[in-house]
Amino acid sequence: MDRYAQDLARWMPRLVAVWRRSRKLPEGPPTLTAKEVREVASAIRTLSLGLTRERSLAGGRYMDDPRLLGAYLLFYWPVSYAQGRQVLGELRTRPRRVLDLGSGPGPLAFAALDAGAAEVTAADRSRPALALARELAAEAGEALATREWDPQRTGELPASGLDAVVVGHLLNELFGKGEPALGRRAALVERALAALRPAGSLVLIEPALRDTSRELLQLRDVLVRRGFAVRAPCLFRGDCPALVKSSDWCHAERVFSMPPLLEELARVAGLHKEALKMSYLVLAPKGEPWPEPPPGRTFRIVSEALEGKGRQRYMGCGPEGRMGLALQEKHRTAANAAFFQLSRGDVVELTETEPRGDGLALTERSAVRVVAAAGRSVSSPLSHTERVDVGAPVTGR
Ligand SMILES: C[S@@+](CC[C@H](N)C(=O)[O-])C[C@H]1O[C@@H](n2cnc3c(N)ncnc32)[C@H](O)[C@@H]1O
């Protein structure tokens, strides 16, 4: 079990204990009865439909409904926590002072604390969600500040002088749809960026759904045009090439060892057991430069393996833009064999490529080097003293 999974495993009994208390149930073991599993699974189905498929709950007060808040705590909290650990693990420096906006019961706030933050504030408009975050902090013996905050009512942020602002699955719920929503989200994100100290990071995580991902990419383009640099995952500095075709989008994927309770809840709720999928963006404060791209011809792999007849293909996105990358099996050599085992998110350096169709073909003269495996920082490594302990490689590669 990798480091993030071990930390999450420690949270699971705390989540169950706080869930029992919030539902006014007697104390019990760190597992659920079959009846409790069925009840929670039914609320998970409601959340899943309302937040991902029909989207009827997005922007609603579902966190104030004890049944739905309980299901969020037991099922979505661990997923958001795991996403937060992954993205925070990609930062070059360990953030000390962190603000979690739209925190709900605080999965990203606690991910930041576990990643080494010392001072974390969780902010949300839902009082019951913040109360659960405080209960979790007490259960874990962690210090967590909470603030009631609603950006649709106030332009003020609840803290400043921050090393990181984390915003998980909030933006898609704010300000409605279309151009006016995009403008108001961009204004909020600019305020969050202005609350950062130099070298700080704004971390945005959104669901890996086509529409919410594309909205995040549109927001990226607005901010890039206003002069903000992207720390991750983009290597391309122009307008996002995934927005050119309306069928394209971009998301990340990481291996996820689901805690057993999550597996059981997913099975009973009838949801697919999946890898950890999300769309994310890490932005730098105004005036900070883009990270230097790795030397050589580099691409981030932004698709799954697209196998064709006798060849392996991926979509890559690098300093030159987004394009197809392909290698025929008959051209496999020791120097390019790594191409056949790439994962979404890996950053690779390629040599001796030839233009072919919409992209590049590798040849028997090509070499393929993984510059950074998915989830690892591409920019220069941390010095020993500032290294973030990311544990064993999540992908095991
Ligand atoms: C999907 S949850 C995400 C919770 C947590 N950040 C995570 O990543 O799991 C969205 C959160 O946004 C909050 N939210 C939605 N609209 C809000 C608003 N106008 N002001 C403040 N919080 C809001 C909800 O209360 C909820 O806690």
CSV table of C-alpha atoms and ligand atoms in Angstrom, one decimal:
chain,number,residue,atom,x,y,z
A,1,MET,CA,0.0,0.0,0.0
A,2,ASP,CA,1.5,3.4,-0.9
A,3,ARG,CA,1.8,6.3,1.5
A,4,TYR,CA,-1.4,8.1,0.3
A,5,ALA,CA,-3.4,4.9,0.6
A,6,GLN,CA,-2.0,4.3,4.1
A,7,ASP,CA,-3.0,7.8,5.2
A,8,LEU,CA,-6.5,7.3,3.7
A,9,ALA,CA,-6.9,4.0,5.5
A,10,ARG,CA,-6.3,5.8,8.8
A,11,TRP,CA,-9.1,8.3,7.9
A,12,MET,CA,-11.8,5.6,7.2
A,13,PRO,CA,-12.6,4.7,10.9
A,14,ARG,CA,-12.7,8.4,11.7
A,15,LEU,CA,-15.2,9.0,8.9
A,16,VAL,CA,-17.4,6.2,10.2
A,17,ALA,CA,-17.2,7.4,13.8
A,18,VAL,CA,-18.1,11.0,12.8
A,19,TRP,CA,-20.8,9.7,10.5
A,20,ARG,CA,-22.4,7.6,13.4
A,21,ARG,CA,-22.3,10.6,15.7
A,22,SER,CA,-23.8,13.0,13.1
A,23,ARG,CA,-26.6,10.5,12.4
A,24,LYS,CA,-27.1,10.1,16.3
A,25,LEU,CA,-26.3,6.4,16.1
A,26,PRO,CA,-24.7,4.6,19.1
A,27,GLU,CA,-20.9,4.2,18.8
A,28,GLY,CA,-20.0,1.1,16.9
A,29,PRO,CA,-17.3,-0.7,15.0
A,30,PRO,CA,-15.5,1.0,12.1
A,31,THR,CA,-17.7,-0.9,9.6
A,32,LEU,CA,-21.3,-0.5,8.6
A,33,THR,CA,-24.1,-3.0,9.0
A,34,ALA,CA,-25.7,-4.4,5.8
A,35,LYS,CA,-28.7,-2.1,6.5
A,36,GLU,CA,-26.5,1.0,6.9
A,37,VAL,CA,-24.6,0.1,3.7
A,38,ARG,CA,-27.9,0.0,1.8
A,39,GLU,CA,-29.1,3.3,3.2
A,40,VAL,CA,-25.8,5.1,2.5
A,41,ALA,CA,-25.6,3.5,-1.0
A,42,SER,CA,-29.1,4.9,-1.8
A,43,ALA,CA,-28.0,8.4,-0.8
A,44,ILE,CA,-24.8,7.9,-2.9
A,45,ARG,CA,-26.9,7.1,-5.9
A,46,THR,CA,-28.9,10.4,-5.3
A,47,LEU,CA,-25.6,12.3,-5.1
A,48,SER,CA,-24.1,10.6,-8.1
A,49,LEU,CA,-27.1,11.3,-10.3
A,50,GLY,CA,-27.5,14.9,-9.0
A,51,LEU,CA,-23.8,15.9,-9.2
A,52,THR,CA,-22.6,14.0,-12.3
A,53,ARG,CA,-25.4,12.8,-14.6
A,54,GLU,CA,-28.5,15.0,-14.3
A,55,ARG,CA,-26.6,17.7,-12.4
A,56,SER,CA,-29.8,18.8,-10.6
A,57,LEU,CA,-28.0,19.0,-7.2
A,58,ALA,CA,-25.0,21.1,-8.5
A,59,GLY,CA,-25.1,24.4,-6.8
A,60,GLY,CA,-27.9,23.2,-4.4
A,61,ARG,CA,-27.9,22.8,-0.7
A,62,TYR,CA,-27.4,19.1,-0.6
A,63,MET,CA,-24.7,19.4,2.1
A,64,ASP,CA,-27.4,20.7,4.5
A,65,ASP,CA,-29.4,17.4,4.1
A,66,PRO,CA,-28.0,15.0,6.8
A,67,ARG,CA,-28.5,11.9,4.7
A,68,LEU,CA,-26.7,13.3,1.7
A,69,LEU,CA,-24.0,14.9,3.8
A,70,GLY,CA,-23.4,11.5,5.5
A,71,ALA,CA,-23.1,9.8,2.1
A,72,TYR,CA,-20.7,12.5,0.9
A,73,LEU,CA,-18.6,11.9,4.0
A,74,LEU,CA,-18.4,8.2,3.6
A,75,PHE,CA,-18.0,8.0,-0.2
A,76,TYR,CA,-16.9,11.2,-1.9
A,77,TRP,CA,-14.7,12.5,0.9
A,78,PRO,CA,-12.1,9.7,0.5
A,79,VAL,CA,-12.1,10.2,-3.3
A,80,SER,CA,-11.5,14.0,-3.0
A,81,TYR,CA,-8.9,13.4,-0.3
A,82,ALA,CA,-7.0,11.0,-2.6
A,83,GLN,CA,-7.2,13.5,-5.5
A,84,GLY,CA,-5.9,16.3,-3.2
A,85,ARG,CA,-3.0,14.2,-2.1
A,86,GLN,CA,-2.1,13.5,-5.7
A,87,VAL,CA,-2.2,17.1,-6.8
A,88,LEU,CA,-0.5,18.5,-3.7
A,89,GLY,CA,2.2,15.8,-4.1
A,90,GLU,CA,3.0,17.4,-7.5
A,91,LEU,CA,3.8,20.8,-6.0
A,92,ARG,CA,7.5,21.8,-5.8
A,93,THR,CA,7.2,23.2,-2.3
A,94,ARG,CA,5.3,22.0,0.7
A,95,PRO,CA,2.5,24.6,1.4
A,96,ARG,CA,2.4,25.7,5.1
A,97,ARG,CA,-0.6,28.0,5.2
A,98,VAL,CA,-3.6,26.7,3.2
A,99,LEU,CA,-7.1,27.8,2.5
A,100,ASP,CA,-9.7,25.3,1.3
A,101,LEU,CA,-12.5,27.0,-0.6
A,102,GLY,CA,-15.9,25.1,-0.9
A,103,SER,CA,-14.4,22.7,1.5
A,104,GLY,CA,-17.5,20.7,2.4
A,105,PRO,CA,-16.4,18.5,5.3
A,106,GLY,CA,-12.8,19.2,4.4
A,107,PRO,CA,-11.2,16.4,2.4
A,108,LEU,CA,-8.8,18.7,0.7
A,109,ALA,CA,-8.1,20.6,4.0
A,110,PHE,CA,-7.1,17.3,5.6
A,111,ALA,CA,-5.1,16.2,2.5
A,112,ALA,CA,-3.2,19.5,2.9
A,113,LEU,CA,-2.5,18.8,6.6
A,114,ASP,CA,-1.4,15.3,5.8
A,115,ALA,CA,0.9,16.7,3.1
A,116,GLY,CA,2.6,18.8,5.8
A,117,ALA,CA,0.6,22.0,6.0
A,118,ALA,CA,0.6,23.7,9.5
A,119,GLU,CA,-2.2,26.2,9.3
A,120,VAL,CA,-5.4,25.2,7.3
A,121,THR,CA,-8.7,27.0,7.0
A,122,ALA,CA,-11.8,25.3,5.5
A,123,ALA,CA,-14.4,27.6,4.1
A,124,ASP,CA,-17.9,26.8,2.8
A,125,ARG,CA,-21.4,28.1,3.0
A,126,SER,CA,-22.8,24.9,4.6
A,127,ARG,CA,-22.7,25.0,8.4
A,128,PRO,CA,-23.4,21.3,8.8
A,129,ALA,CA,-20.5,20.4,6.4
A,130,LEU,CA,-18.2,22.7,8.4
A,131,ALA,CA,-19.4,21.2,11.7
A,132,LEU,CA,-18.4,17.7,10.3
A,133,ALA,CA,-15.0,19.1,9.3
A,134,ARG,CA,-14.5,20.3,12.9
A,135,GLU,CA,-15.7,16.9,14.3
A,136,LEU,CA,-13.1,15.1,12.0
A,137,ALA,CA,-10.4,17.5,13.2
A,138,ALA,CA,-11.2,16.6,16.8
A,139,GLU,CA,-11.3,12.9,16.0
A,140,ALA,CA,-7.9,13.1,14.3
A,141,GLY,CA,-6.4,15.5,16.9
A,142,GLU,CA,-5.7,18.1,14.1
A,143,ALA,CA,-6.1,21.8,14.3
A,144,LEU,CA,-8.4,23.1,11.6
A,145,ALA,CA,-10.0,26.6,11.4
A,146,THR,CA,-13.4,26.9,9.7
A,147,ARG,CA,-15.2,29.9,8.2
A,148,GLU,CA,-18.6,30.4,6.7
A,149,TRP,CA,-18.1,31.8,3.3
A,150,ASP,CA,-20.3,32.2,0.1
A,151,PRO,CA,-18.6,33.9,-2.9
A,152,GLN,CA,-22.1,34.5,-4.4
A,153,ARG,CA,-22.7,36.9,-1.5
A,154,THR,CA,-19.3,38.4,-0.7
A,155,GLY,CA,-16.2,39.2,-2.8
A,156,GLU,CA,-13.9,38.8,0.3
A,157,LEU,CA,-11.8,35.7,0.9
A,158,PRO,CA,-11.6,34.4,4.4
A,159,ALA,CA,-7.8,34.4,4.6
A,160,SER,CA,-4.7,35.9,2.9
A,161,GLY,CA,-0.9,35.5,2.9
A,162,LEU,CA,-1.3,31.8,1.8
A,163,ASP,CA,1.0,29.2,0.4
A,164,ALA,CA,-1.8,27.4,-1.3
A,165,VAL,CA,-5.5,27.8,-2.0
A,166,VAL,CA,-7.3,24.5,-2.8
A,167,VAL,CA,-10.6,24.5,-4.5
A,168,GLY,CA,-12.2,21.1,-5.0
A,169,HIS,CA,-15.3,20.5,-7.1
A,170,LEU,CA,-16.6,23.9,-6.3
A,171,LEU,CA,-16.3,26.0,-9.4
A,172,ASN,CA,-18.7,24.0,-11.5
A,173,GLU,CA,-21.4,24.7,-8.8
A,174,LEU,CA,-20.9,28.5,-8.8
A,175,PHE,CA,-22.5,31.3,-10.8
A,176,GLY,CA,-24.7,29.2,-13.2
A,177,LYS,CA,-23.7,28.5,-16.8
A,178,GLY,CA,-22.1,30.1,-19.9
A,179,GLU,CA,-20.0,33.3,-20.4
A,180,PRO,CA,-21.3,35.2,-17.4
A,181,ALA,CA,-20.4,32.2,-15.1
A,182,LEU,CA,-17.0,32.0,-16.7
A,183,GLY,CA,-16.3,35.7,-16.0
A,184,ARG,CA,-17.4,35.4,-12.4
A,185,ARG,CA,-15.4,32.2,-11.8
A,186,ALA,CA,-12.3,33.9,-13.3
A,187,ALA,CA,-12.8,36.9,-11.0
A,188,LEU,CA,-13.0,34.6,-8.0
A,189,VAL,CA,-9.9,32.7,-9.1
A,190,GLU,CA,-8.0,36.0,-9.6
A,191,ARG,CA,-8.9,37.0,-6.0
A,192,ALA,CA,-7.7,33.6,-4.8
A,193,LEU,CA,-4.4,34.1,-6.7
A,194,ALA,CA,-4.0,37.5,-5.2
A,195,ALA,CA,-4.2,35.9,-1.7
A,196,LEU,CA,-1.1,33.8,-2.4
A,197,ARG,CA,2.4,34.6,-1.2
A,198,PRO,CA,5.1,34.5,-3.9
A,199,ALA,CA,5.8,30.9,-5.0
A,200,GLY,CA,2.3,29.9,-3.8
A,201,SER,CA,-0.1,27.7,-5.8
A,202,LEU,CA,-3.7,27.8,-6.6
A,203,VAL,CA,-5.0,24.2,-7.0
A,204,LEU,CA,-8.3,23.7,-8.8
A,205,ILE,CA,-9.8,20.2,-9.0
A,206,GLU,CA,-13.0,19.5,-10.9
A,207,PRO,CA,-14.9,16.4,-11.9
A,208,ALA,CA,-13.6,14.4,-14.9
A,209,LEU,CA,-16.8,15.0,-16.9
A,210,ARG,CA,-16.7,16.4,-20.4
A,211,ASP,CA,-18.6,19.6,-19.6
A,212,THR,CA,-16.9,20.4,-16.3
A,213,SER,CA,-13.5,19.7,-17.7
A,214,ARG,CA,-14.1,21.9,-20.7
A,215,GLU,CA,-15.3,24.7,-18.4
A,216,LEU,CA,-12.0,24.4,-16.4
A,217,LEU,CA,-10.0,24.5,-19.7
A,218,GLN,CA,-11.9,27.7,-20.7
A,219,LEU,CA,-11.1,29.2,-17.4
A,220,ARG,CA,-7.5,28.2,-17.9
A,221,ASP,CA,-7.4,30.1,-21.2
A,222,VAL,CA,-8.9,33.3,-19.7
A,223,LEU,CA,-6.3,33.3,-16.9
A,224,VAL,CA,-3.4,32.4,-19.2
A,225,ARG,CA,-4.5,35.3,-21.5
A,226,ARG,CA,-4.4,37.6,-18.4
A,227,GLY,CA,-0.8,36.6,-17.8
A,228,PHE,CA,-1.0,33.8,-15.2
A,229,ALA,CA,1.3,30.8,-15.6
A,230,VAL,CA,0.2,27.2,-15.3
A,231,ARG,CA,2.4,25.1,-12.9
A,232,ALA,CA,0.7,21.8,-13.9
A,233,PRO,CA,-0.4,19.9,-15.8
A,234,CYS,CA,0.0,22.0,-19.0
A,235,LEU,CA,3.3,22.1,-21.0
A,236,PHE,CA,1.6,24.2,-23.8
A,237,ARG,CA,1.5,27.9,-23.1
A,238,GLY,CA,-1.1,28.9,-25.7
A,239,ASP,CA,-4.9,28.5,-25.8
A,240,CYS,CA,-5.8,24.9,-24.7
A,241,PRO,CA,-5.8,22.7,-27.9
A,242,ALA,CA,-8.3,20.4,-26.3
A,243,LEU,CA,-11.0,23.1,-26.8
A,244,VAL,CA,-10.6,23.2,-30.6
A,245,LYS,CA,-12.9,20.2,-31.2
A,246,SER,CA,-16.1,20.1,-29.1
A,247,SER,CA,-15.7,16.4,-28.5
A,248,ASP,CA,-12.2,16.8,-26.9
A,249,TRP,CA,-11.4,17.4,-23.2
A,250,CYS,CA,-8.6,16.7,-20.9
A,251,HIS,CA,-8.5,14.9,-17.5
A,252,ALA,CA,-6.0,13.1,-15.3
A,253,GLU,CA,-6.1,9.6,-14.0
A,254,ARG,CA,-4.2,7.9,-11.2
A,255,VAL,CA,-4.2,4.4,-9.8
A,256,PHE,CA,-6.4,4.3,-6.7
A,257,SER,CA,-6.5,1.5,-4.1
A,258,MET,CA,-10.1,1.9,-2.9
A,259,PRO,CA,-10.6,1.3,0.8
A,260,PRO,CA,-12.8,-1.8,1.3
A,261,LEU,CA,-15.7,0.3,2.6
A,262,LEU,CA,-15.7,2.4,-0.6
A,263,GLU,CA,-15.6,-0.7,-2.8
A,264,GLU,CA,-18.6,-2.1,-0.9
A,265,LEU,CA,-20.6,1.2,-1.1
A,266,ALA,CA,-19.7,1.5,-4.8
A,267,ARG,CA,-20.9,-2.1,-5.5
A,268,VAL,CA,-24.2,-1.7,-3.6
A,269,ALA,CA,-24.8,1.8,-5.2
A,270,GLY,CA,-24.2,0.2,-8.6
A,271,LEU,CA,-21.3,2.6,-9.5
A,272,HIS,CA,-18.2,1.5,-11.5
A,273,LYS,CA,-15.1,0.9,-9.5
A,274,GLU,CA,-12.7,3.2,-11.3
A,275,ALA,CA,-9.2,4.6,-11.2
A,276,LEU,CA,-9.0,8.1,-9.7
A,277,LYS,CA,-10.1,10.5,-12.4
A,278,MET,CA,-10.2,14.3,-12.1
A,279,SER,CA,-9.5,17.5,-14.1
A,280,TYR,CA,-7.0,19.7,-12.3
A,281,LEU,CA,-5.0,22.9,-12.8
A,282,VAL,CA,-2.3,24.5,-10.7
A,283,LEU,CA,-1.8,28.2,-11.3
A,284,ALA,CA,1.0,30.5,-10.1
A,285,PRO,CA,0.5,34.1,-8.7
A,286,LYS,CA,0.6,37.0,-11.2
A,287,GLY,CA,4.1,37.7,-12.5
A,288,GLU,CA,5.6,34.3,-11.9
A,289,PRO,CA,7.0,32.6,-15.0
A,290,TRP,CA,5.9,29.3,-16.5
A,291,PRO,CA,8.1,26.4,-15.3
A,292,GLU,CA,10.8,25.7,-17.9
A,293,PRO,CA,9.8,22.7,-20.0
A,294,PRO,CA,12.0,19.7,-19.7
A,295,PRO,CA,14.8,19.7,-22.4
A,296,GLY,CA,14.2,17.8,-25.7
A,297,ARG,CA,10.9,17.1,-27.5
A,298,THR,CA,8.5,16.5,-24.7
A,299,PHE,CA,4.8,15.6,-24.4
A,300,ARG,CA,2.4,14.8,-21.6
A,301,ILE,CA,0.3,11.8,-22.4
A,302,VAL,CA,-3.3,13.0,-22.4
A,303,SER,CA,-5.2,9.9,-23.5
A,304,GLU,CA,-5.3,6.3,-22.6
A,305,ALA,CA,-3.4,3.8,-24.9
A,306,LEU,CA,-5.2,3.9,-28.3
A,307,GLU,CA,-4.3,0.5,-29.7
A,308,GLY,CA,-4.5,0.1,-33.5
A,309,LYS,CA,-3.6,-2.7,-35.8
A,310,GLY,CA,0.1,-3.4,-35.2
A,311,ARG,CA,0.7,-0.1,-33.5
A,312,GLN,CA,0.4,1.8,-30.2
A,313,ARG,CA,-1.0,5.3,-30.2
A,314,TYR,CA,-1.6,8.1,-27.7
A,315,MET,CA,-2.6,11.7,-27.7
A,316,GLY,CA,0.2,13.9,-26.4
A,317,CYS,CA,0.3,17.6,-25.4
A,318,GLY,CA,3.6,19.4,-25.1
A,319,PRO,CA,5.2,22.8,-25.8
A,320,GLU,CA,4.4,22.2,-29.5
A,321,GLY,CA,0.7,21.5,-28.9
A,322,ARG,CA,-1.6,18.5,-28.8
A,323,MET,CA,-1.0,15.7,-31.4
A,324,GLY,CA,-1.2,12.0,-32.0
A,325,LEU,CA,1.9,10.0,-31.2
A,326,ALA,CA,2.3,6.5,-32.8
A,327,LEU,CA,4.8,3.6,-32.9
A,328,GLN,CA,4.4,0.5,-34.9
A,329,GLU,CA,5.1,-2.8,-33.2
A,330,LYS,CA,7.6,-3.7,-35.9
A,331,HIS,CA,9.7,-0.7,-35.0
A,332,ARG,CA,10.0,-1.7,-31.3
A,333,THR,CA,13.5,-1.5,-29.9
A,334,ALA,CA,15.0,-1.5,-26.4
A,335,ALA,CA,15.4,2.3,-26.7
A,336,ASN,CA,11.7,3.0,-27.5
A,337,ALA,CA,9.9,0.0,-25.7
A,338,ALA,CA,8.8,2.3,-22.9
A,339,PHE,CA,6.3,3.8,-25.4
A,340,PHE,CA,4.2,0.6,-25.1
A,341,GLN,CA,3.7,1.1,-21.3
A,342,LEU,CA,2.9,4.7,-20.9
A,343,SER,CA,0.1,6.0,-18.7
A,344,ARG,CA,-2.1,9.1,-19.0
A,345,GLY,CA,-0.2,11.9,-17.2
A,346,ASP,CA,3.3,10.6,-17.9
A,347,VAL,CA,5.7,13.2,-19.4
A,348,VAL,CA,8.0,11.7,-22.1
A,349,GLU,CA,10.9,12.8,-24.2
A,350,LEU,CA,10.9,11.5,-27.7
A,351,THR,CA,13.7,11.6,-30.3
A,352,GLU,CA,13.8,10.9,-34.1
A,353,THR,CA,10.1,11.3,-34.8
A,354,GLU,CA,8.6,11.9,-38.2
A,355,PRO,CA,5.5,13.9,-39.1
A,356,ARG,CA,2.6,11.6,-39.8
A,357,GLY,CA,-1.1,12.4,-40.2
A,358,ASP,CA,-2.3,14.6,-37.3
A,359,GLY,CA,0.9,14.0,-35.3
A,360,LEU,CA,4.2,12.2,-35.1
A,361,ALA,CA,5.3,8.7,-35.8
A,362,LEU,CA,8.2,7.2,-33.9
A,363,THR,CA,10.7,5.0,-35.8
A,364,GLU,CA,13.2,2.3,-35.0
A,365,ARG,CA,15.7,5.1,-34.4
A,366,SER,CA,13.5,6.8,-31.8
A,367,ALA,CA,14.3,6.8,-28.1
A,368,VAL,CA,11.5,7.2,-25.5
A,369,ARG,CA,12.4,8.4,-22.0
A,370,VAL,CA,9.8,9.0,-19.2
A,371,VAL,CA,10.8,12.4,-17.8
A,372,ALA,CA,8.2,12.3,-15.0
A,373,ALA,CA,5.7,9.6,-14.3
A,374,ALA,CA,2.0,10.7,-13.8
A,375,GLY,CA,1.7,12.6,-10.6
A,376,ARG,CA,5.4,13.7,-10.4
A,377,SER,CA,6.6,17.2,-10.8
A,378,VAL,CA,8.1,17.9,-14.2
A,379,SER,CA,10.1,21.0,-13.0
A,380,SER,CA,13.5,20.7,-11.3
A,381,PRO,CA,13.5,18.4,-8.3
A,382,LEU,CA,13.1,19.8,-4.8
A,383,SER,CA,16.1,20.2,-2.6
A,384,HIS,CA,16.4,17.6,0.1
A,385,THR,CA,15.1,19.9,2.8
A,386,GLU,CA,12.0,21.0,0.9
A,387,ARG,CA,11.2,17.6,-0.6
A,388,VAL,CA,7.5,16.6,-0.2
A,389,ASP,CA,7.4,13.0,0.9
A,390,VAL,CA,5.3,11.3,-1.7
A,391,GLY,CA,5.9,7.8,-0.7
A,392,ALA,CA,6.2,4.9,-3.1
A,393,PRO,CA,5.3,5.5,-6.8
A,394,VAL,CA,1.5,5.3,-7.0
A,395,THR,CA,1.6,3.5,-10.3
A,396,GLY,CA,4.3,1.0,-9.1
A,397,ARG,CA,6.4,1.9,-12.1
B,1,LIG,C1,-18.9,18.8,-4.4
B,1,LIG,S1,-18.7,19.6,-2.9
B,1,LIG,C2,-16.9,19.6,-2.8
B,1,LIG,C3,-16.4,19.5,-1.4
B,1,LIG,C4,-14.9,19.3,-1.3
B,1,LIG,N1,-14.3,20.5,-1.7
B,1,LIG,C5,-14.5,18.1,-2.1
B,1,LIG,O1,-13.6,18.4,-3.0
B,1,LIG,O2,-14.9,17.0,-1.9
B,1,LIG,C6,-19.0,21.3,-3.3
B,1,LIG,C7,-19.0,22.2,-2.1
B,1,LIG,O3,-19.2,23.5,-2.6
B,1,LIG,C8,-20.0,24.2,-1.7
B,1,LIG,N2,-20.7,25.3,-2.3
B,1,LIG,C9,-21.5,25.3,-3.3
B,1,LIG,N3,-22.0,26.5,-3.6
B,1,LIG,C10,-21.4,27.3,-2.7
B,1,LIG,C11,-21.4,28.7,-2.5
B,1,LIG,N4,-22.2,29.5,-3.2
B,1,LIG,N5,-20.7,29.2,-1.5
B,1,LIG,C12,-19.9,28.4,-0.7
B,1,LIG,N6,-19.8,27.1,-0.9
B,1,LIG,C13,-20.5,26.5,-1.9
B,1,LIG,C14,-21.0,23.1,-1.2
B,1,LIG,O4,-21.6,23.5,0.0
B,1,LIG,C15,-20.1,21.9,-1.1
B,1,LIG,O5,-19.5,21.8,0.1
